[in-house]
Coordinates of C-alpha atoms in Angstrom, one line a residue:
X1 CA -42.3 -27.8 2.7
X2 CA -39.3 -27.9 5.2
X3 CA -40.2 -27.1 8.8
X4 CA -38.0 -24.2 10.4
X5 CA -36.3 -25.0 13.6
X6 CA -37.8 -22.7 16.4
X7 CA -35.4 -21.8 19.5
X8 CA -36.8 -20.0 22.2
X9 CA -34.3 -18.4 24.4
X10 CA -35.6 -17.8 28.2
X11 CA -33.7 -15.5 30.3
X12 CA -33.6 -16.7 33.9
X13 CA -35.8 -15.4 36.3
X14 CA -35.4 -12.6 39.2
X15 CA -32.7 -13.3 41.8
X16 CA -31.9 -11.5 45.0
X17 CA -29.2 -9.5 43.4
X18 CA -30.8 -9.0 39.9
X19 CA -30.1 -5.4 38.9
X20 CA -27.8 -4.7 41.4
X21 CA -24.7 -7.1 41.2
X22 CA -22.8 -8.9 38.3
X23 CA -23.1 -12.4 39.7
X24 CA -21.5 -13.9 36.7
X25 CA -20.6 -17.8 37.0
X26 CA -20.5 -17.8 40.9
X27 CA -22.1 -20.6 42.0
X28 CA -25.1 -20.6 44.7
X29 CA -27.4 -17.9 43.1
X30 CA -30.8 -19.1 43.4
X31 CA -34.4 -17.7 42.0
X32 CA -36.2 -15.2 44.2
X33 CA -39.8 -15.8 45.5
X34 CA -40.5 -13.5 42.3
X35 CA -38.1 -15.5 40.4
X36 CA -39.9 -18.9 41.1
X37 CA -43.2 -17.4 40.3
X38 CA -41.7 -16.1 36.9
X39 CA -40.4 -19.4 36.0
X40 CA -44.0 -21.0 36.5
X41 CA -45.4 -18.3 34.3
X42 CA -42.9 -19.0 31.5
X43 CA -44.0 -22.5 31.6
X44 CA -47.7 -21.4 31.3
X45 CA -46.9 -19.5 28.4
X46 CA -45.1 -22.1 26.7
X47 CA -48.0 -24.6 27.1
X48 CA -49.4 -25.5 23.6
X49 CA -45.7 -25.5 21.7
X50 CA -44.7 -28.9 20.9
X51 CA -41.5 -28.7 22.9
X52 CA -38.8 -31.5 21.6
X53 CA -35.8 -30.5 23.9
X54 CA -34.9 -28.3 26.8
X55 CA -31.5 -27.0 27.6
X56 CA -30.1 -25.1 30.3
X57 CA -26.9 -23.0 31.3
X58 CA -25.6 -25.2 34.1
X59 CA -25.9 -22.1 36.7
X60 CA -28.6 -22.8 39.3
X61 CA -30.9 -19.8 38.4
X62 CA -31.1 -20.9 34.9
X63 CA -31.9 -24.8 35.8
X64 CA -34.5 -23.6 38.4
X65 CA -36.2 -21.5 35.7
X66 CA -36.0 -24.2 33.4
X67 CA -37.9 -27.0 35.9
X68 CA -41.4 -25.9 35.4
X69 CA -41.3 -26.0 31.8
X70 CA -39.6 -29.6 32.2
X71 CA -42.4 -30.6 34.5
X72 CA -45.0 -29.5 32.4
X73 CA -43.6 -30.8 28.9
X74 CA -42.2 -34.4 30.5
X75 CA -38.9 -33.4 28.8
X76 CA -35.6 -33.3 30.8
X77 CA -33.4 -30.4 31.2
X78 CA -29.9 -31.0 29.7
X79 CA -27.0 -28.8 30.6
X80 CA -25.5 -26.7 27.9
X81 CA -22.4 -24.9 28.6
X82 CA -22.3 -22.9 25.5
X83 CA -25.5 -21.2 27.5
X84 CA -23.5 -20.0 30.5
X85 CA -23.4 -16.7 31.6
X86 CA -20.5 -14.2 30.5
X87 CA -17.3 -14.9 32.5
X88 CA -17.0 -11.5 34.0
X89 CA -13.4 -12.3 35.6
X90 CA -12.5 -10.1 38.3
X91 CA -15.8 -8.1 37.9
X92 CA -17.8 -11.2 39.1
X93 CA -19.7 -10.3 42.3
X94 CA -19.1 -6.6 41.8
X95 CA -21.9 -4.1 42.7
X96 CA -23.1 -2.3 39.3
X97 CA -23.1 1.0 41.3
X98 CA -19.4 0.7 41.6
X99 CA -18.9 -0.4 37.9
X100 CA -20.8 2.4 36.3
X101 CA -18.3 5.1 36.9
X102 CA -15.3 3.2 35.5
X103 CA -13.9 4.4 32.5
X104 CA -13.8 0.7 31.3
X105 CA -18.0 0.9 31.5
X106 CA -18.2 3.2 28.6
X107 CA -16.6 0.8 26.7
X108 CA -18.7 -2.3 27.8
X109 CA -21.8 0.0 26.7
X110 CA -20.7 1.7 23.6
X111 CA -17.7 -0.8 22.2
X112 CA -18.3 -4.1 23.8
X113 CA -16.8 -5.9 20.8
X114 CA -13.5 -4.5 21.9
X115 CA -13.8 -5.4 25.7
X116 CA -12.7 -8.3 27.6
X117 CA -13.3 -8.5 31.3
X118 CA -10.1 -8.6 33.4
X119 CA -9.1 -12.3 33.7
X120 CA -12.6 -13.2 32.2
X121 CA -14.4 -13.5 28.9
X122 CA -14.5 -10.9 25.9
X123 CA -17.9 -10.0 24.6
X124 CA -16.9 -11.3 21.0
X125 CA -16.2 -14.7 22.7
X126 CA -19.2 -14.8 24.6
X127 CA -21.0 -14.3 21.3
X128 CA -19.2 -16.9 19.1
X129 CA -19.7 -19.6 22.2
X130 CA -23.3 -18.7 22.3
X131 CA -24.1 -18.8 19.0
X132 CA -22.0 -21.9 18.0
X133 CA -24.3 -23.8 20.9
X134 CA -27.3 -22.6 19.1
X135 CA -26.1 -23.9 15.9
X136 CA -25.3 -27.2 17.4
X137 CA -28.7 -27.2 18.9
X138 CA -30.5 -26.2 15.6
X139 CA -28.6 -29.0 14.0
X140 CA -29.5 -31.9 16.5
X141 CA -33.3 -30.7 16.5
X142 CA -34.2 -30.2 12.8
X143 CA -37.7 -28.8 12.5
X144 CA -38.2 -29.0 16.3
X145 CA -38.8 -26.7 19.0
X146 CA -36.2 -26.0 21.4
X147 CA -36.1 -24.1 24.6
X148 CA -33.2 -23.0 26.2
X149 CA -32.5 -20.9 29.2
X150 CA -29.7 -18.7 29.7
X151 CA -28.7 -15.5 30.8
X152 CA -29.1 -11.6 29.6
X153 CA -25.8 -11.0 27.5
X154 CA -25.5 -14.2 25.8
X155 CA -29.2 -13.8 24.8
X156 CA -28.7 -10.3 23.7
X157 CA -25.5 -11.2 21.7
X158 CA -27.4 -14.2 19.9
X159 CA -30.2 -11.9 19.1
X160 CA -28.0 -9.2 17.4
X161 CA -26.1 -11.8 15.5
X162 CA -29.5 -13.4 14.4
X163 CA -30.7 -9.7 13.2
X164 CA -27.3 -9.0 11.5
X165 CA -26.7 -6.4 14.0
X166 CA -23.2 -5.4 14.9
X167 CA -22.1 -6.5 18.8
X168 CA -21.2 -2.9 19.5
X169 CA -25.1 -2.4 19.2
X170 CA -26.0 -5.2 21.2
X171 CA -26.8 -3.0 24.6
X172 CA -29.6 -1.7 22.8
X173 CA -31.2 -4.8 23.1
X174 CA -33.5 -5.6 26.2
X175 CA -33.7 -9.0 27.9
X176 CA -35.6 -8.9 30.9
X177 CA -35.8 -11.6 33.7
X178 CA -38.2 -14.5 32.4
X179 CA -38.4 -12.8 29.1
X180 CA -38.8 -15.1 26.1
X181 CA -37.1 -14.3 22.3
X182 CA -37.3 -16.4 19.4
X183 CA -35.3 -17.2 16.3
X184 CA -36.5 -19.4 13.5
X185 CA -33.9 -21.2 11.8
X186 CA -34.3 -22.5 8.2
X187 CA -31.3 -24.3 6.0
X188 CA -30.1 -22.1 3.4
X189 CA -31.9 -18.9 4.7
X190 CA -30.9 -16.2 7.3
X191 CA -32.4 -16.6 10.8
X192 CA -35.8 -15.0 11.3
X193 CA -36.3 -13.0 14.7
X194 CA -39.8 -13.7 15.6
X195 CA -40.1 -11.9 19.0
X196 CA -37.8 -10.1 21.8
X197 CA -37.9 -9.8 25.2
X198 CA -41.7 -11.3 25.1
X199 CA -43.2 -10.9 29.0
X200 CA -46.4 -12.0 29.2
X201 CA -48.4 -13.2 26.0
X202 CA -49.0 -16.9 25.2
X203 CA -46.4 -18.2 22.7
X204 CA -48.3 -21.2 21.0
X205 CA -49.1 -18.9 18.1
X206 CA -45.3 -19.1 17.0
X207 CA -45.6 -22.7 16.0
X208 CA -48.7 -24.4 14.3
X209 CA -49.1 -27.9 15.6

């Protein structure tokens, strides 16, 4: 029987601005002390899985979250641009409190497929980029377990795509810092979403060794 490819999508751990600012792709944002502890906890939760490869968004907060898993598994972290955060354009670095009152914010929440950040990326483009990256990684590691460290919106978009859910509903999916979502891919079949926003339990049961 053909073994499915298991892709684990891990959101980076908390940073000093989590929940208050849209950092986007601005460089120089690192994990907070709590975020570093969350990264260690993710590595512990993944223990027991036969991890074949680790990929990360190039941004510091994602790479720092990936490092404890790399240390535990002995696998290197490979940067993958397809896992990058959405490009928020002119909104990069803006406080969320100042954005929620904008008319455009309602489009972001309720009709994101029609929204493109000023001088930045659209949600549809972000989803296409993310799903194409996962397809490439799936093809590169048939039957393997692949861990991808990314960001909330790209992970939400990937989960929505795997579920067959319209992008306009992807904001209903919660992806918390250092959470793990798992998608199983088998040639000739639709993807199977095994878990979403998993926060605490061991994950070794996702793949029998």
